[in-house]
Amino acid sequence: ELEAALSAPPCATTTHMPSAVVQAVISELSGPAMVTAGWTLLGMNFMPMGPTAGMVGACEPQKTWGNRTFLNMMEHAPLFLSSLWVFAIFVSAEEATKIGTTYIALRSLYPVIWAAFGGANGAPMQPYTWFLFGKGMNLFYVTFPQYGCVFYMALATLLKLGLAIDLNSIVGVPALAAPLGFGLFLYHFALGGFPYLQKAVAPLFGK
């Protein structure tokens, strides 16, 4: 719809053309806009979790749970929102909507997984393993798939604009490939590969 409006041949009466383009843009980007609105509403619901835990005299693990639920979301906000919109504009608004919706669903599970599987023990983490995102349920099952979504959208945009490569066509189902395939890649890249980098540069920092 957007491409059709932009490629329409000029005619004698062009007064309606800007309106047609605007309407096409609005229609095309309504999905990513709703994703952004949903993300904002989720963040607004996460924001009171830390302060209200303090108001009722909750224990420190519960305060940490509330604070980190909101702050972790805010820390990743620039990466998610920027990758969502450049992907939506330059690659596919439809796939951006699907991947963005997946991201929000995963983000909403962050406090649930922490509370259910960590609780008083703090954030549930598992040692690095080659089995998915760890043996036993832990936060990596919701965080790394989110990272995969962001990484995929940024990479797909770069490939499309820089090399004219359509990553969506290559992977087939971006909404699955992004959180699972690219999420697992980042899990192994970060937790499996970066320790070697840290050991390599450790002498530069002394003891």
PDB file of C-alpha atoms in Angstrom:
ATOM      1  CA  GLU A   1       0.000   0.000   0.000  1.00  0.00           C
ATOM      2  CA  LEU A   2       2.765   2.414   0.924  1.00  0.00           C
ATOM      3  CA  GLU A   3       4.883   1.504  -2.108  1.00  0.00           C
ATOM      4  CA  ALA A   4       1.849   1.865  -4.378  1.00  0.00           C
ATOM      5  CA  ALA A   5       1.113   5.336  -3.059  1.00  0.00           C
ATOM      6  CA  LEU A   6       4.698   6.472  -3.455  1.00  0.00           C
ATOM      7  CA  SER A   7       5.053   5.042  -6.970  1.00  0.00           C
ATOM      8  CA  ALA A   8       1.740   6.346  -8.300  1.00  0.00           C
ATOM      9  CA  PRO A   9       2.229   8.345 -11.518  1.00  0.00           C
ATOM     10  CA  PRO A  10       1.766  12.118 -11.336  1.00  0.00           C
ATOM     11  CA  CYS A  11      -1.538  13.434 -12.593  1.00  0.00           C
ATOM     12  CA  ALA A  12      -3.103  16.759 -13.352  1.00  0.00           C
ATOM     13  CA  THR A  13      -4.728  16.937  -9.930  1.00  0.00           C
ATOM     14  CA  THR A  14      -2.058  16.340  -7.322  1.00  0.00           C
ATOM     15  CA  THR A  15      -3.768  17.903  -4.340  1.00  0.00           C
ATOM     16  CA  HIS A  16      -4.834  14.489  -3.029  1.00  0.00           C
ATOM     17  CA  MET A  17      -1.407  12.880  -3.385  1.00  0.00           C
ATOM     18  CA  PRO A  18       0.088  14.025  -0.046  1.00  0.00           C
ATOM     19  CA  SER A  19      -3.034  12.829   1.731  1.00  0.00           C
ATOM     20  CA  ALA A  20      -2.803   9.418   0.043  1.00  0.00           C
ATOM     21  CA  VAL A  21       0.856   9.051   1.018  1.00  0.00           C
ATOM     22  CA  VAL A  22       0.168  10.049   4.615  1.00  0.00           C
ATOM     23  CA  GLN A  23      -2.717   7.607   4.877  1.00  0.00           C
ATOM     24  CA  ALA A  24      -0.582   4.832   3.410  1.00  0.00           C
ATOM     25  CA  VAL A  25       2.213   5.542   5.899  1.00  0.00           C
ATOM     26  CA  ILE A  26      -0.235   5.583   8.797  1.00  0.00           C
ATOM     27  CA  SER A  27      -1.756   2.296   7.700  1.00  0.00           C
ATOM     28  CA  GLU A  28       1.633   0.665   7.143  1.00  0.00           C
ATOM     29  CA  LEU A  29       3.104   1.720  10.474  1.00  0.00           C
ATOM     30  CA  SER A  30       0.060   1.235  12.681  1.00  0.00           C
ATOM     31  CA  GLY A  31       1.339  -2.151  13.834  1.00  0.00           C
ATOM     32  CA  PRO A  32       4.738  -0.938  15.097  1.00  0.00           C
ATOM     33  CA  ALA A  33       2.965   2.060  16.645  1.00  0.00           C
ATOM     34  CA  MET A  34       0.702  -0.269  18.626  1.00  0.00           C
ATOM     35  CA  VAL A  35       3.715  -2.296  19.697  1.00  0.00           C
ATOM     36  CA  THR A  36       5.370   0.886  20.948  1.00  0.00           C
ATOM     37  CA  ALA A  37       2.208   1.881  22.803  1.00  0.00           C
ATOM     38  CA  GLY A  38       1.965  -1.589  24.348  1.00  0.00           C
ATOM     39  CA  TRP A  39       5.590  -1.451  25.427  1.00  0.00           C
ATOM     40  CA  THR A  40       4.996   1.955  27.041  1.00  0.00           C
ATOM     41  CA  LEU A  41       1.943   0.733  28.944  1.00  0.00           C
ATOM     42  CA  LEU A  42       3.849  -2.316  30.173  1.00  0.00           C
ATOM     43  CA  GLY A  43       6.651  -0.065  31.385  1.00  0.00           C
ATOM     44  CA  MET A  44       4.202   2.163  33.211  1.00  0.00           C
ATOM     45  CA  ASN A  45       2.860  -0.895  35.022  1.00  0.00           C
ATOM     46  CA  PHE A  46       6.374  -2.062  35.907  1.00  0.00           C
ATOM     47  CA  MET A  47       7.461   1.343  37.224  1.00  0.00           C
ATOM     48  CA  PRO A  48       5.728   1.183  40.672  1.00  0.00           C
ATOM     49  CA  MET A  49       6.929  -2.328  41.487  1.00  0.00           C
ATOM     50  CA  GLY A  50      10.104  -1.266  43.266  1.00  0.00           C
ATOM     51  CA  PRO A  51       8.859   1.805  45.154  1.00  0.00           C
ATOM     52  CA  THR A  52       5.660   0.134  46.339  1.00  0.00           C
ATOM     53  CA  ALA A  53       7.644  -2.830  47.656  1.00  0.00           C
ATOM     54  CA  GLY A  54       9.430  -0.349  49.905  1.00  0.00           C
ATOM     55  CA  MET A  55       6.145   1.249  50.937  1.00  0.00           C
ATOM     56  CA  VAL A  56       4.794  -2.010  52.359  1.00  0.00           C
ATOM     57  CA  GLY A  57       8.050  -2.921  54.104  1.00  0.00           C
ATOM     58  CA  ALA A  58       8.899  -5.804  51.771  1.00  0.00           C
ATOM     59  CA  CYS A  59      12.179  -7.663  52.123  1.00  0.00           C
ATOM     60  CA  GLU A  60      15.265  -6.682  50.090  1.00  0.00           C
ATOM     61  CA  PRO A  61      14.903  -9.526  47.559  1.00  0.00           C
ATOM     62  CA  GLN A  62      11.392  -8.325  46.742  1.00  0.00           C
ATOM     63  CA  LYS A  63      12.551  -4.706  46.422  1.00  0.00           C
ATOM     64  CA  THR A  64      15.340  -5.821  44.103  1.00  0.00           C
ATOM     65  CA  TRP A  65      12.849  -7.833  42.056  1.00  0.00           C
ATOM     66  CA  GLY A  66      10.614  -4.806  41.627  1.00  0.00           C
ATOM     67  CA  ASN A  67      13.404  -2.371  40.855  1.00  0.00           C
ATOM     68  CA  ARG A  68      15.174  -4.606  38.366  1.00  0.00           C
ATOM     69  CA  THR A  69      11.938  -5.472  36.551  1.00  0.00           C
ATOM     70  CA  PHE A  70      11.528  -1.804  35.619  1.00  0.00           C
ATOM     71  CA  LEU A  71      15.170  -0.780  35.299  1.00  0.00           C
ATOM     72  CA  ASN A  72      16.141  -3.733  33.110  1.00  0.00           C
ATOM     73  CA  MET A  73      13.344  -2.778  30.757  1.00  0.00           C
ATOM     74  CA  MET A  74      14.534   0.837  30.652  1.00  0.00           C
ATOM     75  CA  GLU A  75      18.153  -0.182  30.084  1.00  0.00           C
ATOM     76  CA  HIS A  76      17.155  -2.016  26.922  1.00  0.00           C
ATOM     77  CA  ALA A  77      14.650   0.592  25.731  1.00  0.00           C
ATOM     78  CA  PRO A  78      16.973   2.418  23.277  1.00  0.00           C
ATOM     79  CA  LEU A  79      18.083  -0.819  21.643  1.00  0.00           C
ATOM     80  CA  PHE A  80      14.577  -2.232  21.259  1.00  0.00           C
ATOM     81  CA  LEU A  81      12.763   0.897  20.123  1.00  0.00           C
ATOM     82  CA  SER A  82      15.437   2.020  17.675  1.00  0.00           C
ATOM     83  CA  SER A  83      15.787  -1.414  16.082  1.00  0.00           C
ATOM     84  CA  LEU A  84      11.988  -1.819  15.924  1.00  0.00           C
ATOM     85  CA  TRP A  85      11.455   1.401  14.007  1.00  0.00           C
ATOM     86  CA  VAL A  86      14.349   1.238  11.549  1.00  0.00           C
ATOM     87  CA  PHE A  87      13.302  -2.340  10.766  1.00  0.00           C
ATOM     88  CA  ALA A  88       9.661  -1.320  10.376  1.00  0.00           C
ATOM     89  CA  ILE A  89      10.469   1.574   8.054  1.00  0.00           C
ATOM     90  CA  PHE A  90      13.181   0.027   5.890  1.00  0.00           C
ATOM     91  CA  VAL A  91      12.477  -3.724   5.982  1.00  0.00           C
ATOM     92  CA  SER A  92       8.977  -4.784   6.996  1.00  0.00           C
ATOM     93  CA  ALA A  93       6.391  -3.134   9.210  1.00  0.00           C
ATOM     94  CA  GLU A  94       4.408  -6.376   9.325  1.00  0.00           C
ATOM     95  CA  GLU A  95       7.319  -8.443  10.599  1.00  0.00           C
ATOM     96  CA  ALA A  96       8.310  -5.643  12.983  1.00  0.00           C
ATOM     97  CA  THR A  97       4.852  -5.925  14.515  1.00  0.00           C
ATOM     98  CA  LYS A  98       5.189  -9.678  14.965  1.00  0.00           C
ATOM     99  CA  ILE A  99       8.702  -9.539  16.389  1.00  0.00           C
ATOM    100  CA  GLY A 100       7.831  -6.559  18.582  1.00  0.00           C
ATOM    101  CA  THR A 101       4.790  -8.362  19.962  1.00  0.00           C
ATOM    102  CA  THR A 102       6.961 -11.371  20.747  1.00  0.00           C
ATOM    103  CA  TYR A 103       9.427  -9.082  22.514  1.00  0.00           C
ATOM    104  CA  ILE A 104       6.695  -7.557  24.689  1.00  0.00           C
ATOM    105  CA  ALA A 105       5.357 -10.995  25.608  1.00  0.00           C
ATOM    106  CA  LEU A 106       8.835 -12.087  26.682  1.00  0.00           C
ATOM    107  CA  ARG A 107       9.389  -8.853  28.585  1.00  0.00           C
ATOM    108  CA  SER A 108       6.129  -9.351  30.494  1.00  0.00           C
ATOM    109  CA  LEU A 109       7.414 -12.740  31.677  1.00  0.00           C
ATOM    110  CA  TYR A 110      10.573 -11.253  33.232  1.00  0.00           C
ATOM    111  CA  PRO A 111       9.076 -10.575  36.696  1.00  0.00           C
ATOM    112  CA  VAL A 112       7.052 -13.801  36.571  1.00  0.00           C
ATOM    113  CA  ILE A 113      10.082 -16.013  35.978  1.00  0.00           C
ATOM    114  CA  TRP A 114      12.108 -14.125  38.601  1.00  0.00           C
ATOM    115  CA  ALA A 115       9.411 -14.404  41.279  1.00  0.00           C
ATOM    116  CA  ALA A 116       8.433 -18.003  40.546  1.00  0.00           C
ATOM    117  CA  PHE A 117      11.891 -19.518  40.125  1.00  0.00           C
ATOM    118  CA  GLY A 118      14.090 -17.103  42.075  1.00  0.00           C
ATOM    119  CA  GLY A 119      12.061 -15.530  44.840  1.00  0.00           C
ATOM    120  CA  ALA A 120      14.062 -14.951  47.997  1.00  0.00           C
ATOM    121  CA  ASN A 121      17.187 -16.313  46.280  1.00  0.00           C
ATOM    122  CA  GLY A 122      17.282 -13.475  43.787  1.00  0.00           C
ATOM    123  CA  ALA A 123      17.387 -13.541  40.002  1.00  0.00           C
ATOM    124  CA  PRO A 124      17.237 -17.159  38.802  1.00  0.00           C
ATOM    125  CA  MET A 125      20.306 -17.929  36.702  1.00  0.00           C
ATOM    126  CA  GLN A 126      21.782 -21.211  35.541  1.00  0.00           C
ATOM    127  CA  PRO A 127      25.389 -22.052  34.613  1.00  0.00           C
ATOM    128  CA  TYR A 128      26.230 -21.848  30.934  1.00  0.00           C
ATOM    129  CA  THR A 129      25.362 -25.003  29.027  1.00  0.00           C
ATOM    130  CA  TRP A 130      24.825 -26.140  25.473  1.00  0.00           C
ATOM    131  CA  PHE A 131      21.230 -27.121  26.351  1.00  0.00           C
ATOM    132  CA  LEU A 132      19.002 -24.319  25.072  1.00  0.00           C
ATOM    133  CA  PHE A 133      19.226 -21.356  27.495  1.00  0.00           C
ATOM    134  CA  GLY A 134      20.257 -23.431  30.483  1.00  0.00           C
ATOM    135  CA  LYS A 135      19.144 -26.519  32.359  1.00  0.00           C
ATOM    136  CA  GLY A 136      16.111 -25.539  34.361  1.00  0.00           C
ATOM    137  CA  MET A 137      13.933 -22.463  33.997  1.00  0.00           C
ATOM    138  CA  ASN A 138      15.779 -19.179  34.501  1.00  0.00           C
ATOM    139  CA  LEU A 139      15.811 -15.584  33.273  1.00  0.00           C
ATOM    140  CA  PHE A 140      17.926 -16.435  30.246  1.00  0.00           C
ATOM    141  CA  TYR A 141      14.815 -18.027  28.709  1.00  0.00           C
ATOM    142  CA  VAL A 142      13.212 -14.574  28.446  1.00  0.00           C
ATOM    143  CA  THR A 143      16.204 -12.217  28.229  1.00  0.00           C
ATOM    144  CA  PHE A 144      18.261 -13.771  25.442  1.00  0.00           C
ATOM    145  CA  PRO A 145      15.251 -14.264  23.139  1.00  0.00           C
ATOM    146  CA  GLN A 146      14.591 -10.534  23.603  1.00  0.00           C
ATOM    147  CA  TYR A 147      18.202  -9.810  22.684  1.00  0.00           C
ATOM    148  CA  GLY A 148      17.698 -12.023  19.636  1.00  0.00           C
ATOM    149  CA  CYS A 149      14.736  -9.924  18.516  1.00  0.00           C
ATOM    150  CA  VAL A 150      16.733  -6.712  18.762  1.00  0.00           C
ATOM    151  CA  PHE A 151      19.808  -8.177  17.090  1.00  0.00           C
ATOM    152  CA  TYR A 152      17.751  -9.624  14.248  1.00  0.00           C
ATOM    153  CA  MET A 153      15.926  -6.393  13.454  1.00  0.00           C
ATOM    154  CA  ALA A 154      19.129  -4.374  13.464  1.00  0.00           C
ATOM    155  CA  LEU A 155      21.006  -6.927  11.352  1.00  0.00           C
ATOM    156  CA  ALA A 156      18.158  -7.297   8.869  1.00  0.00           C
ATOM    157  CA  THR A 157      18.039  -3.533   8.397  1.00  0.00           C
ATOM    158  CA  LEU A 158      21.783  -3.310   7.857  1.00  0.00           C
ATOM    159  CA  LEU A 159      21.767  -6.173   5.339  1.00  0.00           C
ATOM    160  CA  LYS A 160      18.795  -4.749   3.463  1.00  0.00           C
ATOM    161  CA  LEU A 161      20.153  -1.229   3.146  1.00  0.00           C
ATOM    162  CA  GLY A 162      23.839  -2.041   2.800  1.00  0.00           C
ATOM    163  CA  LEU A 163      23.858  -5.206   0.718  1.00  0.00           C
ATOM    164  CA  ALA A 164      20.297  -5.565  -0.607  1.00  0.00           C
ATOM    165  CA  ILE A 165      19.966  -8.869   1.242  1.00  0.00           C
ATOM    166  CA  ASP A 166      16.501  -9.807   2.480  1.00  0.00           C
ATOM    167  CA  LEU A 167      17.102 -11.655   5.732  1.00  0.00           C
ATOM    168  CA  ASN A 168      13.366 -12.219   6.188  1.00  0.00           C
ATOM    169  CA  SER A 169      13.253 -14.352   3.056  1.00  0.00           C
ATOM    170  CA  ILE A 170      16.307 -16.311   4.155  1.00  0.00           C
ATOM    171  CA  VAL A 171      15.005 -17.262   7.613  1.00  0.00           C
ATOM    172  CA  GLY A 172      11.405 -17.824   6.520  1.00  0.00           C
ATOM    173  CA  VAL A 173       9.637 -16.998   9.797  1.00  0.00           C
ATOM    174  CA  PRO A 174      11.387 -14.004  11.394  1.00  0.00           C
ATOM    175  CA  ALA A 175       9.108 -13.998  14.457  1.00  0.00           C
ATOM    176  CA  LEU A 176      10.514 -17.425  15.377  1.00  0.00           C
ATOM    177  CA  ALA A 177      14.032 -17.098  13.998  1.00  0.00           C
ATOM    178  CA  ALA A 178      14.699 -13.847  15.873  1.00  0.00           C
ATOM    179  CA  PRO A 179      13.995 -14.952  19.473  1.00  0.00           C
ATOM    180  CA  LEU A 180      15.003 -18.592  19.112  1.00  0.00           C
ATOM    181  CA  GLY A 181      17.724 -18.812  16.475  1.00  0.00           C
ATOM    182  CA  PHE A 182      19.380 -15.464  17.064  1.00  0.00           C
ATOM    183  CA  GLY A 183      18.641 -15.597  20.791  1.00  0.00           C
ATOM    184  CA  LEU A 184      20.492 -18.895  21.094  1.00  0.00           C
ATOM    185  CA  PHE A 185      23.357 -17.535  19.014  1.00  0.00           C
ATOM    186  CA  LEU A 186      23.741 -14.592  21.381  1.00  0.00           C
ATOM    187  CA  TYR A 187      23.475 -16.847  24.428  1.00  0.00           C
ATOM    188  CA  HIS A 188      26.385 -18.980  23.243  1.00  0.00           C
ATOM    189  CA  PHE A 189      28.305 -16.006  21.872  1.00  0.00           C
ATOM    190  CA  ALA A 190      28.055 -14.036  25.114  1.00  0.00           C
ATOM    191  CA  LEU A 191      28.356 -16.750  27.749  1.00  0.00           C
ATOM    192  CA  GLY A 192      30.467 -19.183  25.769  1.00  0.00           C
ATOM    193  CA  GLY A 193      32.785 -16.842  23.924  1.00  0.00           C
ATOM    194  CA  PHE A 194      33.218 -13.705  25.996  1.00  0.00           C
ATOM    195  CA  PRO A 195      34.834 -15.457  28.992  1.00  0.00           C
ATOM    196  CA  TYR A 196      37.807 -16.180  26.715  1.00  0.00           C
ATOM    197  CA  LEU A 197      38.006 -12.508  25.814  1.00  0.00           C
ATOM    198  CA  GLN A 198      37.877 -11.554  29.494  1.00  0.00           C
ATOM    199  CA  LYS A 199      40.717 -13.935  30.300  1.00  0.00           C
ATOM    200  CA  ALA A 200      42.742 -12.564  27.396  1.00  0.00           C
ATOM    201  CA  VAL A 201      42.475  -8.951  28.530  1.00  0.00           C
ATOM    202  CA  ALA A 202      42.696  -9.669  32.276  1.00  0.00           C
ATOM    203  CA  PRO A 203      46.492  -8.969  32.431  1.00  0.00           C
ATOM    204  CA  LEU A 204      45.802  -5.435  31.246  1.00  0.00           C
ATOM    205  CA  PHE A 205      43.866  -4.756  34.431  1.00  0.00           C
ATOM    206  CA  GLY A 206      46.293  -6.296  36.892  1.00  0.00           C
ATOM    207  CA  LYS A 207      45.039  -8.382  39.782  1.00  0.00           C
TER     208      LYS A 207
END
